[in-house]
PDB file of C-alpha atoms in Angstrom:
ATOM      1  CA  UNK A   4      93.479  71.919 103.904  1.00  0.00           C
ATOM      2  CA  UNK A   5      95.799  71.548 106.667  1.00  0.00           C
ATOM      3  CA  UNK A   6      97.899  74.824 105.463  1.00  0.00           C
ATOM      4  CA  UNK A   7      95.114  76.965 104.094  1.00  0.00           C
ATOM      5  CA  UNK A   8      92.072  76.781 107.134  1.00  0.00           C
ATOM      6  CA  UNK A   9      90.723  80.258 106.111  1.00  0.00           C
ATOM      7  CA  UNK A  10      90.020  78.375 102.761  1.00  0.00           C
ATOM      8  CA  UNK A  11      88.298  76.093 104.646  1.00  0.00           C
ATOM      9  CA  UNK A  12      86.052  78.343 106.400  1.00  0.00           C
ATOM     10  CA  UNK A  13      85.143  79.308 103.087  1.00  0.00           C
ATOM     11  CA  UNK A  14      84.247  76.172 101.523  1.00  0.00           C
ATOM     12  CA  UNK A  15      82.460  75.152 104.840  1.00  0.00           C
ATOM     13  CA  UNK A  16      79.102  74.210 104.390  1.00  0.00           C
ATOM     14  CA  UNK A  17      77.397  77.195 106.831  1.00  0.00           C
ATOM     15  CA  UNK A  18      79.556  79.630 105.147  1.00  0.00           C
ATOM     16  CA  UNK A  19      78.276  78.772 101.651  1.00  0.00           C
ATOM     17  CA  UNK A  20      74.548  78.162 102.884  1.00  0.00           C
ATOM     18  CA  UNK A  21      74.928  81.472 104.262  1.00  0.00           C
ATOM     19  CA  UNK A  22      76.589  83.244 101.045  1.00  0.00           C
ATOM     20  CA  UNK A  23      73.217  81.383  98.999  1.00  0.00           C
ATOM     21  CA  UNK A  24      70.807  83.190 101.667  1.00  0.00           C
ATOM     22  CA  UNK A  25      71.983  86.497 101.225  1.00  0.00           C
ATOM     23  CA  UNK A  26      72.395  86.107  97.497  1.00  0.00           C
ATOM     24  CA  UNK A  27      69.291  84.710  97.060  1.00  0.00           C
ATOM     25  CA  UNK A  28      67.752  87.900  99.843  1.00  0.00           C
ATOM     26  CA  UNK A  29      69.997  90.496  98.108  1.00  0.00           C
ATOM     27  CA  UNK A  30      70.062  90.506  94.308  1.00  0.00           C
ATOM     28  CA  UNK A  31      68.083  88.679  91.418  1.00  0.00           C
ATOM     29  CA  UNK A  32      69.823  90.053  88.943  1.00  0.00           C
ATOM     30  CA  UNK A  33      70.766  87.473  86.155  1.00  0.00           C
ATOM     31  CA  UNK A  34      74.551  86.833  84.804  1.00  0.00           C
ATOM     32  CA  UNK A  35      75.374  85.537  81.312  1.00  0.00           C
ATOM     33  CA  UNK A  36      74.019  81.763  82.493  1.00  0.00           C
ATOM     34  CA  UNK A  37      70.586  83.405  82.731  1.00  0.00           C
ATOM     35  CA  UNK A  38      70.219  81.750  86.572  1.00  0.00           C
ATOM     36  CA  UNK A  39      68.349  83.613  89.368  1.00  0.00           C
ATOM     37  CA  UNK A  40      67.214  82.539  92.662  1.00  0.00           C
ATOM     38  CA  UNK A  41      64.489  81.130  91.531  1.00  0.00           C
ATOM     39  CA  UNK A  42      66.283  78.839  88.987  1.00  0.00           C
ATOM     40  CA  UNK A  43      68.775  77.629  91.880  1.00  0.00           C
ATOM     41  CA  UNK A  44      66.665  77.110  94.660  1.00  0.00           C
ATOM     42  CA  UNK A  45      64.809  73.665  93.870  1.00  0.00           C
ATOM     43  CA  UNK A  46      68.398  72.160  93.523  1.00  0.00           C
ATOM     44  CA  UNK A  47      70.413  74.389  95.982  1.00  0.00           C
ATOM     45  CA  UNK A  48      71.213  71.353  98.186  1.00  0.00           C
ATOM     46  CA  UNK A  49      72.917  69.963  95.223  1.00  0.00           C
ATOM     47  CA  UNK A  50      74.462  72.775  93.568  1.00  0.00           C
ATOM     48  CA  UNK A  51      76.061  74.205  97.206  1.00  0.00           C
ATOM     49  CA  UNK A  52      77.301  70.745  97.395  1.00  0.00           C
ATOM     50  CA  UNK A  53      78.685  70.628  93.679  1.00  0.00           C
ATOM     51  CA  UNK A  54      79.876  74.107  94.321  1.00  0.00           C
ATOM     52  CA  UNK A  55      82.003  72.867  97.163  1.00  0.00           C
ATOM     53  CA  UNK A  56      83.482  70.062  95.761  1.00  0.00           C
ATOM     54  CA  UNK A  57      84.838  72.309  93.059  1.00  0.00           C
ATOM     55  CA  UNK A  58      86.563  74.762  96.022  1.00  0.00           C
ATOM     56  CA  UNK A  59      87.871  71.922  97.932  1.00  0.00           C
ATOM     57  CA  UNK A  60      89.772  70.309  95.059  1.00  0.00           C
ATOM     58  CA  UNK A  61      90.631  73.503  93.539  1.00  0.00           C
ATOM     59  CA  UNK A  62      88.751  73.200  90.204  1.00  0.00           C
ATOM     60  CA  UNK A  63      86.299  76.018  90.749  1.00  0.00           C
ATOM     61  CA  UNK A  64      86.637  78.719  87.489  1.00  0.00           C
ATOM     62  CA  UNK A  65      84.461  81.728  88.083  1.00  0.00           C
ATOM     63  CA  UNK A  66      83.067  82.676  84.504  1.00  0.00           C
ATOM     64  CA  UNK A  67      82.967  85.803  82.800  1.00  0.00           C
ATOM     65  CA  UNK A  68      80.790  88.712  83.943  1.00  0.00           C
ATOM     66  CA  UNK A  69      77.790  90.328  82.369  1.00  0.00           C
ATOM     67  CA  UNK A  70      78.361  93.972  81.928  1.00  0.00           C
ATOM     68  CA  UNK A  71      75.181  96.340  81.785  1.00  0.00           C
ATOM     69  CA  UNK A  72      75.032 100.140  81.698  1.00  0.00           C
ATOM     70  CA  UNK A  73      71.987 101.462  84.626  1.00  0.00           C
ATOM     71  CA  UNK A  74      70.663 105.242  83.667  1.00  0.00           C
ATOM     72  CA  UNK A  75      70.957 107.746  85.482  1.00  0.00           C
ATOM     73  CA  UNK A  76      69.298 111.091  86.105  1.00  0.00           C
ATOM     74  CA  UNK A  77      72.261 113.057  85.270  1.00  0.00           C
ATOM     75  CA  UNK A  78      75.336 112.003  84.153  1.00  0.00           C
ATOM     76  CA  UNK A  79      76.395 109.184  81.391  1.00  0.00           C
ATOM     77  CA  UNK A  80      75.075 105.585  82.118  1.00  0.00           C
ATOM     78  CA  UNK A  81      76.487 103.593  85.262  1.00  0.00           C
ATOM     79  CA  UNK A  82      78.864 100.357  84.399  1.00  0.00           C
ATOM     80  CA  UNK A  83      77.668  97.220  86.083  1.00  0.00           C
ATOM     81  CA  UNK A  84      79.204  94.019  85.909  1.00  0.00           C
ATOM     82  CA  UNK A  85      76.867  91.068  86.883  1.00  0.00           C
ATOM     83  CA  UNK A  86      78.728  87.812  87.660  1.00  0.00           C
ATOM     84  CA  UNK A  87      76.634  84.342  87.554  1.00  0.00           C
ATOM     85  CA  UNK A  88      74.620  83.588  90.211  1.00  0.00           C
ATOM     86  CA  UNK A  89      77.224  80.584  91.331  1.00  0.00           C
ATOM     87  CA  UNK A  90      79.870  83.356  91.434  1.00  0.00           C
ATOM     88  CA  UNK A  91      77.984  85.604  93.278  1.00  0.00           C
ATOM     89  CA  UNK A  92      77.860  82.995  96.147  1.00  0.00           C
ATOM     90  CA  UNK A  93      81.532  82.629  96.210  1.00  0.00           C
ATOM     91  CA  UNK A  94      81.693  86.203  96.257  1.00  0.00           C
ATOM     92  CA  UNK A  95      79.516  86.635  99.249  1.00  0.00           C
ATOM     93  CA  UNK A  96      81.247  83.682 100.831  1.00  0.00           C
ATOM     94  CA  UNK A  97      84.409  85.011 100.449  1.00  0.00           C
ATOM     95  CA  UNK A  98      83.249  88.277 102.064  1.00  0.00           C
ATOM     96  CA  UNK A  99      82.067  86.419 104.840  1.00  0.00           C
ATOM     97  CA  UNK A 100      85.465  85.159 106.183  1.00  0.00           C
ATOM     98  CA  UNK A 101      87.235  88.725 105.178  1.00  0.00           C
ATOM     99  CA  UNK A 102      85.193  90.987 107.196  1.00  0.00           C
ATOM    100  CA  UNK A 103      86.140  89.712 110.759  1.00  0.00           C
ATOM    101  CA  UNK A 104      90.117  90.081 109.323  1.00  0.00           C
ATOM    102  CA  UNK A 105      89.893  93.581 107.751  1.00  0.00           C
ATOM    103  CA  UNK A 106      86.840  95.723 109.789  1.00  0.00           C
ATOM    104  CA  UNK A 107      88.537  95.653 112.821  1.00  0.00           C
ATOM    105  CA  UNK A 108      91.210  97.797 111.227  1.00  0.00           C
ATOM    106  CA  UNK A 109      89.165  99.974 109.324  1.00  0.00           C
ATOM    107  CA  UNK A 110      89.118 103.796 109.978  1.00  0.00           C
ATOM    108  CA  UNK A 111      86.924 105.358 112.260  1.00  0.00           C
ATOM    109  CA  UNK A 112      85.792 107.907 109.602  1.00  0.00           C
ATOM    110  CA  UNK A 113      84.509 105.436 107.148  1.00  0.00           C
ATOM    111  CA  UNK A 114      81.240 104.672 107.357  1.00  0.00           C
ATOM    112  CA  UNK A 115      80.207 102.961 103.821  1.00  0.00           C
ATOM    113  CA  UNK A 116      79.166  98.997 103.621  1.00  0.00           C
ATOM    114  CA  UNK A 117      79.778  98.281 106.864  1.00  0.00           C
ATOM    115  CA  UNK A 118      78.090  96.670 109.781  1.00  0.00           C
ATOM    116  CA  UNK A 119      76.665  98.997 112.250  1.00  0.00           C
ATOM    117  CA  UNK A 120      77.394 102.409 109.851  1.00  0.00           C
ATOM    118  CA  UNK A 121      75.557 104.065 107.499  1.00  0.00           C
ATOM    119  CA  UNK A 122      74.881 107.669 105.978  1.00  0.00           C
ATOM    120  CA  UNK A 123      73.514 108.944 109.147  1.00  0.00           C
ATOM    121  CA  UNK A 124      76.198 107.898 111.130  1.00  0.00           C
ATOM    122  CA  UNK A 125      78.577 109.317 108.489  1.00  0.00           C
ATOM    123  CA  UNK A 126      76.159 112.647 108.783  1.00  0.00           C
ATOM    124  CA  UNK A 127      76.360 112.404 112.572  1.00  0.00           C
ATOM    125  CA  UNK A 128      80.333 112.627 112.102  1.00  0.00           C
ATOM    126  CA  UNK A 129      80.297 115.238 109.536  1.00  0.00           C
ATOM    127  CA  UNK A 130      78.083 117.282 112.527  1.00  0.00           C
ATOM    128  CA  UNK A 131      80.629 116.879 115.222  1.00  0.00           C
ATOM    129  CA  UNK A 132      83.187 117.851 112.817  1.00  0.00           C
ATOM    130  CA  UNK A 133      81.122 121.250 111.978  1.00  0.00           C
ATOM    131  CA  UNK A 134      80.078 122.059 115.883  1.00  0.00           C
ATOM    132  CA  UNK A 135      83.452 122.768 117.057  1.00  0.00           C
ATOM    133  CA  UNK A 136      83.706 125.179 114.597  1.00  0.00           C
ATOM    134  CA  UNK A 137      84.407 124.220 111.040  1.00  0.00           C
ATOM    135  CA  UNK A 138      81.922 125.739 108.527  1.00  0.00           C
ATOM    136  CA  UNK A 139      83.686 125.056 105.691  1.00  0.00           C
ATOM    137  CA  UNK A 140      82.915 121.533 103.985  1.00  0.00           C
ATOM    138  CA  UNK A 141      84.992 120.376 100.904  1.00  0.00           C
ATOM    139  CA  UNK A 142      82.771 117.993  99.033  1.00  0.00           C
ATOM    140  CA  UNK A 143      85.195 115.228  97.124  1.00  0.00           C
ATOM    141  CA  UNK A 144      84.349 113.595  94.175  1.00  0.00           C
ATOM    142  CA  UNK A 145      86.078 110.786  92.692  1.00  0.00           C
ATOM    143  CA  UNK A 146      85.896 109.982  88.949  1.00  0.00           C
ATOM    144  CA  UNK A 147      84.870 106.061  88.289  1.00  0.00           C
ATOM    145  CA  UNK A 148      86.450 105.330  91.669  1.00  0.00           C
ATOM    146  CA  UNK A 149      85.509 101.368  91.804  1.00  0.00           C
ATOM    147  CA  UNK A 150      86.767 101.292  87.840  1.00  0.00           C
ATOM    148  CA  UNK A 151      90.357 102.493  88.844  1.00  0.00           C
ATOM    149  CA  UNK A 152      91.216 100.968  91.533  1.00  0.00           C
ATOM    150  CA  UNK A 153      94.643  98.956  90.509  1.00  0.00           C
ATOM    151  CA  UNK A 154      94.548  95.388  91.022  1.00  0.00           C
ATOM    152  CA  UNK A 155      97.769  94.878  92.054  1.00  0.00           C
ATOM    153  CA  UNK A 156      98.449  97.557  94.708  1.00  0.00           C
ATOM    154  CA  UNK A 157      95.269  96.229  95.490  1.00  0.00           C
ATOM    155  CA  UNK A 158      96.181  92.771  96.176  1.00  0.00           C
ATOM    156  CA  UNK A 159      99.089  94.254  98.227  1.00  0.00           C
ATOM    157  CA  UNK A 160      96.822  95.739 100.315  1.00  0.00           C
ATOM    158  CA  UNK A 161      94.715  92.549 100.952  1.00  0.00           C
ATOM    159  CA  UNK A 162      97.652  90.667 101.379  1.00  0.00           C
ATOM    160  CA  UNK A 163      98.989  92.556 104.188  1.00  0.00           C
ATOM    161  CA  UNK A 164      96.862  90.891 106.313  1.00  0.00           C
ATOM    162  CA  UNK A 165      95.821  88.087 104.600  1.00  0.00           C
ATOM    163  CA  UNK A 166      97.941  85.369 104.880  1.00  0.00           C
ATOM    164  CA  UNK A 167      96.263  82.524 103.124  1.00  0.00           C
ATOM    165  CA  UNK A 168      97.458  81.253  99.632  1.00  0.00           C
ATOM    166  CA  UNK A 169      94.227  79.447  98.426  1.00  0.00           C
ATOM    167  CA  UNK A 170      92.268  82.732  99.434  1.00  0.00           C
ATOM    168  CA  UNK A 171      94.231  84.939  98.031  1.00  0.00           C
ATOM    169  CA  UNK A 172      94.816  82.531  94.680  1.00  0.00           C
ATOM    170  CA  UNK A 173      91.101  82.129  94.688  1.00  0.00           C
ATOM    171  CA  UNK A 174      90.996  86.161  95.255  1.00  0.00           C
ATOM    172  CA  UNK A 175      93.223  87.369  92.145  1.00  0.00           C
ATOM    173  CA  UNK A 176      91.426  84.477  90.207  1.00  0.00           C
ATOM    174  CA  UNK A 177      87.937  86.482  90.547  1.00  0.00           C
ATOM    175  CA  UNK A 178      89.493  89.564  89.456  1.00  0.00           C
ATOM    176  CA  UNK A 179      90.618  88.544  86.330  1.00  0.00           C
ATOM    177  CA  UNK A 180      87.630  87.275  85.141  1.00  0.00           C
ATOM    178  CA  UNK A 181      86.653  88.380  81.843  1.00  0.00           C
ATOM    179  CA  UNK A 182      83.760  91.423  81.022  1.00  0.00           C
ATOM    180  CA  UNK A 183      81.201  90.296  78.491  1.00  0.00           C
ATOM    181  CA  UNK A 184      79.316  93.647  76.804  1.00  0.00           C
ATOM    182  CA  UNK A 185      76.042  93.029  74.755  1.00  0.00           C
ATOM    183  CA  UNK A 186      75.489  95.770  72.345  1.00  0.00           C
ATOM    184  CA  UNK A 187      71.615  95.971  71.018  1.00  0.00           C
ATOM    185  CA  UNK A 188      72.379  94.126  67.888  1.00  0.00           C
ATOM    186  CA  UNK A 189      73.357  90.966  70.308  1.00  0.00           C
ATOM    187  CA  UNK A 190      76.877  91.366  69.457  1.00  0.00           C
ATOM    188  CA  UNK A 191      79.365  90.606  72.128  1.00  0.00           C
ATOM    189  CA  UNK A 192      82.459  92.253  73.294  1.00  0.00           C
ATOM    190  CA  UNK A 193      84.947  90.904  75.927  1.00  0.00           C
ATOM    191  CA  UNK A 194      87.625  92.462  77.723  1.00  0.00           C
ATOM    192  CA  UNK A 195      89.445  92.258  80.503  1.00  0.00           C
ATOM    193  CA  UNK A 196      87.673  92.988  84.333  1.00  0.00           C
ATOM    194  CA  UNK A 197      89.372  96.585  84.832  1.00  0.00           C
ATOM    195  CA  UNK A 198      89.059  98.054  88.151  1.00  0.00           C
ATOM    196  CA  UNK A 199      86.381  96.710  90.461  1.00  0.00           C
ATOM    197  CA  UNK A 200      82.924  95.074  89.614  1.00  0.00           C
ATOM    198  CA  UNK A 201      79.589  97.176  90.444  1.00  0.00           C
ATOM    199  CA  UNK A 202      77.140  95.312  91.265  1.00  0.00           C
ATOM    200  CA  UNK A 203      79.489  92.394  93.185  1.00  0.00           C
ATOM    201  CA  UNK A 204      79.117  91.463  96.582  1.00  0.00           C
ATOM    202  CA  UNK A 205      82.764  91.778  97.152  1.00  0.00           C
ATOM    203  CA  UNK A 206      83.590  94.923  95.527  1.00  0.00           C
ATOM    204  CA  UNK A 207      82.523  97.344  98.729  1.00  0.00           C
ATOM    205  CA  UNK A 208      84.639  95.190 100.717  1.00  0.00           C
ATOM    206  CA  UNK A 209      87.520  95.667  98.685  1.00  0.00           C
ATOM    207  CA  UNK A 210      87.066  99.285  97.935  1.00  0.00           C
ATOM    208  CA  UNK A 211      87.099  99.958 101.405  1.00  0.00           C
ATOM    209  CA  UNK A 212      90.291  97.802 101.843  1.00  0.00           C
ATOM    210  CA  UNK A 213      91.858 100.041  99.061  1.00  0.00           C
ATOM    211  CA  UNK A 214      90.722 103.287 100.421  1.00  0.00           C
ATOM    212  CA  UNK A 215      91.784 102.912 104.266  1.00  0.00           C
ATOM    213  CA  UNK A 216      95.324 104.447 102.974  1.00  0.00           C
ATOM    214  CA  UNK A 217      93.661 107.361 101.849  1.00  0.00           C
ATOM    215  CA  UNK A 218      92.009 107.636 105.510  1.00  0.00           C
ATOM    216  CA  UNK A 219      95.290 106.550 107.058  1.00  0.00           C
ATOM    217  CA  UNK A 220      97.279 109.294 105.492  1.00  0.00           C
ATOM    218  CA  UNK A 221      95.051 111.820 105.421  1.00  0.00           C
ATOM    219  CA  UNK A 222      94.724 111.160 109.422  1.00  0.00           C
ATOM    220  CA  UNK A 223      98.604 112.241 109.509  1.00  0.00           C
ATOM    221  CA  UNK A 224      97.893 114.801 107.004  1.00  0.00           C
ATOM    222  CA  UNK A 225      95.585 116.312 109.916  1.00  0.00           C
ATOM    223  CA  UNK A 226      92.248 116.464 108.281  1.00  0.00           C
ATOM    224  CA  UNK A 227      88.768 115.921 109.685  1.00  0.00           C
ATOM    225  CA  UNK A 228      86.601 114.076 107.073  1.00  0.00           C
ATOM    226  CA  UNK A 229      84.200 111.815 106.572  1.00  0.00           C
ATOM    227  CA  UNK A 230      84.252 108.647 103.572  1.00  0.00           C
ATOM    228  CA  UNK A 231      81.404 106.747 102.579  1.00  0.00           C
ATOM    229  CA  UNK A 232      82.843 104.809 100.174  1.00  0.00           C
ATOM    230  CA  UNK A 233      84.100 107.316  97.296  1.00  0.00           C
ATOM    231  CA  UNK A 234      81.601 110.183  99.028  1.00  0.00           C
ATOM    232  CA  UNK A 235      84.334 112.144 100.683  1.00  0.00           C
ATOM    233  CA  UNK A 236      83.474 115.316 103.048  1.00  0.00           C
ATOM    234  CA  UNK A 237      86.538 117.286 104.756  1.00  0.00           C
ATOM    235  CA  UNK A 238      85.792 119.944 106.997  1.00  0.00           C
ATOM    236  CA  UNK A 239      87.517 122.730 107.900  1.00  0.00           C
ATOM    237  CA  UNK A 240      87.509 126.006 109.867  1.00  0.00           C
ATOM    238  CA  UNK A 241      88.643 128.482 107.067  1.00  0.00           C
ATOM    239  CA  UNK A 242      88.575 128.675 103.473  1.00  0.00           C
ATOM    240  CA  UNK A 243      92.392 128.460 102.925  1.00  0.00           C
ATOM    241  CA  UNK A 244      92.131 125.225 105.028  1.00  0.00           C
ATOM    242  CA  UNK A 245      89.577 124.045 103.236  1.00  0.00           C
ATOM    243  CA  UNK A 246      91.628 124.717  99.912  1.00  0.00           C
ATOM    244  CA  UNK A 247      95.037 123.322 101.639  1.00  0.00           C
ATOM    245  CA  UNK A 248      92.953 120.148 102.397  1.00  0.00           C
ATOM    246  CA  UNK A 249      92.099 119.874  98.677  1.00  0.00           C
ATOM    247  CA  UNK A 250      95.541 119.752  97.630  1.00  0.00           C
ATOM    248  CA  UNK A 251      96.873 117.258 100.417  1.00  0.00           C
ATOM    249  CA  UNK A 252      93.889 114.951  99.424  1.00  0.00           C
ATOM    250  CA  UNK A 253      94.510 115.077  95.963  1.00  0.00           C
ATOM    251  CA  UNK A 254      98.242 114.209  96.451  1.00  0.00           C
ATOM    252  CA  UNK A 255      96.970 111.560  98.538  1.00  0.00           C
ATOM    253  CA  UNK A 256      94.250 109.976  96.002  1.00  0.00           C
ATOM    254  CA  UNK A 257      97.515 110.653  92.919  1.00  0.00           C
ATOM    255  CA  UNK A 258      99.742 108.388  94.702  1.00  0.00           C
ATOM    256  CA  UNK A 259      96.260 105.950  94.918  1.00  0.00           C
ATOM    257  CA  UNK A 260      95.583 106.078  91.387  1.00  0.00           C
ATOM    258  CA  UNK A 261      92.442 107.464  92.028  1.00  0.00           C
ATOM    259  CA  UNK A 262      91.674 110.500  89.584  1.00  0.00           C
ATOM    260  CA  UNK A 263      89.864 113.470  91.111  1.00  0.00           C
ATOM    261  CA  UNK A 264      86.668 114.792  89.318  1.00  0.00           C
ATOM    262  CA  UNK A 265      87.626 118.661  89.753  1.00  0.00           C
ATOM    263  CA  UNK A 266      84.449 120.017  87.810  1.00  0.00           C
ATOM    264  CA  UNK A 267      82.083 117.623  90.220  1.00  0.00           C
ATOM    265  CA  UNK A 268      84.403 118.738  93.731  1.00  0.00           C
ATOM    266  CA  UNK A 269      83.238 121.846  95.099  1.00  0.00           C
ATOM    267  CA  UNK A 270      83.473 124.199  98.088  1.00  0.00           C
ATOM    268  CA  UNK A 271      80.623 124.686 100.778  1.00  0.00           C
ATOM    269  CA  UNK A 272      79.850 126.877 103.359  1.00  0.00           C
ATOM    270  CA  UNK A 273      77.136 125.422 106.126  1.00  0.00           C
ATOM    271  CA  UNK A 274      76.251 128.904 105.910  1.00  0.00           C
ATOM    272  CA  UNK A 275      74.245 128.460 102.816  1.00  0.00           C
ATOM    273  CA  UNK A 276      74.137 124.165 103.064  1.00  0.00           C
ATOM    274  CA  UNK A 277      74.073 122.038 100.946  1.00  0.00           C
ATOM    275  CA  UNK A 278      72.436 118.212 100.324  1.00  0.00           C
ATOM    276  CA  UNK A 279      74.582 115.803 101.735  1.00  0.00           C
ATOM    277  CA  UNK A 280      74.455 111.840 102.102  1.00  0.00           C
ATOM    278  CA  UNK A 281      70.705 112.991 101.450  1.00  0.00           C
ATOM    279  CA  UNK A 282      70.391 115.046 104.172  1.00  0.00           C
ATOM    280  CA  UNK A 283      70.378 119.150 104.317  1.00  0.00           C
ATOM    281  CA  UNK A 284      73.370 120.096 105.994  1.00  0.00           C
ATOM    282  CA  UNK A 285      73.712 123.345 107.611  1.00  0.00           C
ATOM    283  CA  UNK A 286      74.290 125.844 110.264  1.00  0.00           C
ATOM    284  CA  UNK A 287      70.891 126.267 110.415  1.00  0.00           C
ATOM    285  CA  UNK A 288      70.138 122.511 111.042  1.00  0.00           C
ATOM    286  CA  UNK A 289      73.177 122.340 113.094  1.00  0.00           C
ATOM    287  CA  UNK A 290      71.528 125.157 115.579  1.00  0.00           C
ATOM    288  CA  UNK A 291      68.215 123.236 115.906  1.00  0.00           C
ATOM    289  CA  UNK A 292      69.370 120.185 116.083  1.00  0.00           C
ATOM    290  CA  UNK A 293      71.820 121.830 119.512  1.00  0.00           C
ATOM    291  CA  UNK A 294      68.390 123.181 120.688  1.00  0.00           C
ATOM    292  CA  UNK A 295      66.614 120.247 120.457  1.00  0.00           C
TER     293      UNK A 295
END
């Protein structure tokens, strides 16, 4: 361990007793083993213990992932891939020693799965963007964002700044786990993990990893937006701006791999507002909020 100590942060036994607490508070969803907190808690001791035997000696194999399809009110199902409950801990452990490497870099106008931000502060942005004089608000919509996100410019992304093998082995080794669909017959279909998981602990992380060059560039393009995750607002102070900041976005998001959902991407004036974040947003709102 001499040569890889962020891998031994993450095999350390607060880090894992920490990744089990939040796993156990956060989801009880069950992979393909069937486990949930409940199952894993009378032996947890034993299992964080067998768990890190298995990372220190480098014979931990994440399994395959349970993909399920969550309905929606409009809109075709949303994909969700469901890794064991073991898996999920490594996950969350691994997310654990990432975020003090990677947050400290991320761009002031993201706001999505991270400590500290959230939709209002992404709101509150959007507002300050709108006060000094921008009415126009180009709403950005990403098609399956998480599902096309490449691994491997992905992993060159993370690697930048990531400088430990084991992690990074261990890293690449959870995304190419295989995808198990069940169809209501019980047959199964595998395939390869495509993209990144919804419903892991470490895909946010990693999405906003991915997406900090599309706020990096876009900063140089000259835009004012505001990201929250694949929720992307750029305001502007006319409608040709608005339109120009369309087309250096989507150049941006091409080069990304990230396809643009033109029907779903629309033009708004704070005139007339428009839900946002779930929020009203408006000139209107603006005005009493500046009065209050």
């Amino acid at each position: 361990m001499l040569f890889h100590p962020l891998y031994q942060k993450l095999c350390a036994d607060d880090n894992l007793n920490r990744a089990w607490r939040a796993v156990r508070r956060l989801s009880d969803a069950a992979g393909l083993d069937g486990m949930t907190a409940a199952h894993f808690e009378p032996q947890a001791f034993v299992r964080l213990k067998k768990l890190q035997e298995e990372l220190l000696h480098f014979k931990y194999q994440p399994q395959s992932v349970k993909r399920i399809f969550m309905p929606r009110e409009v809109g075709p199902p949303r994909p969700l891939g469901i890794p064991t409950f073991v898996d999920r801990i490594v996950h969350r452990a691994l997310v654990q020693i990432l975020i003090p490497i990677f947050e400290p870099n991320f761009d002031d106008y993201s706001h999505a799965y991270r400590t500290g931000r959230s939709p209002q502060t992404a709101m509150a942005q959007a507002r300050d963007h709108a006060l000094g004089g921008r009415p126009w608000v180009m709403k950005i919509d990403l098609r399956d964002c998480f599902g096309s996100i490449p691994h491997r410019p992905l992993l060159r992304a993370v690697n930048r700044r990531l400088h430990d093998f084991a992690v990074r082995k261990l890293l690449k080794r959870l995304l190419d786990v295989e995808v198990i669909t069940e169809s209501n017959s019980g047959l199964r279909q595998a395939s390869k993990q495509q993209g990144l998981l919804q419903g892991s602990p470490l895909s946010p992380l990693l999405a906003n990893i991915y997406l900090d060059a599309f706020d990096q560039a876009a900063r140089l393009q000259g835009l004012r937006f505001v990201r929250y995750g694949d929720d992307i607002a750029i305001i502007a102070a006319t409608r040709q701006e608005a339109d120009d900041a369309l087309d250096a976005a989507a150049r941006i998001l091409e080069k990304l791999h990230l396809p643009l959902n033109r029907e779903k991407t629309k033009l708004h004036h704070l005139s007339r507002g428009f839900n946002y974040l779930g929020e009203w947003f408006s000139l209107r709102k603006l005005k009493e909020r500046m009065k209050g």
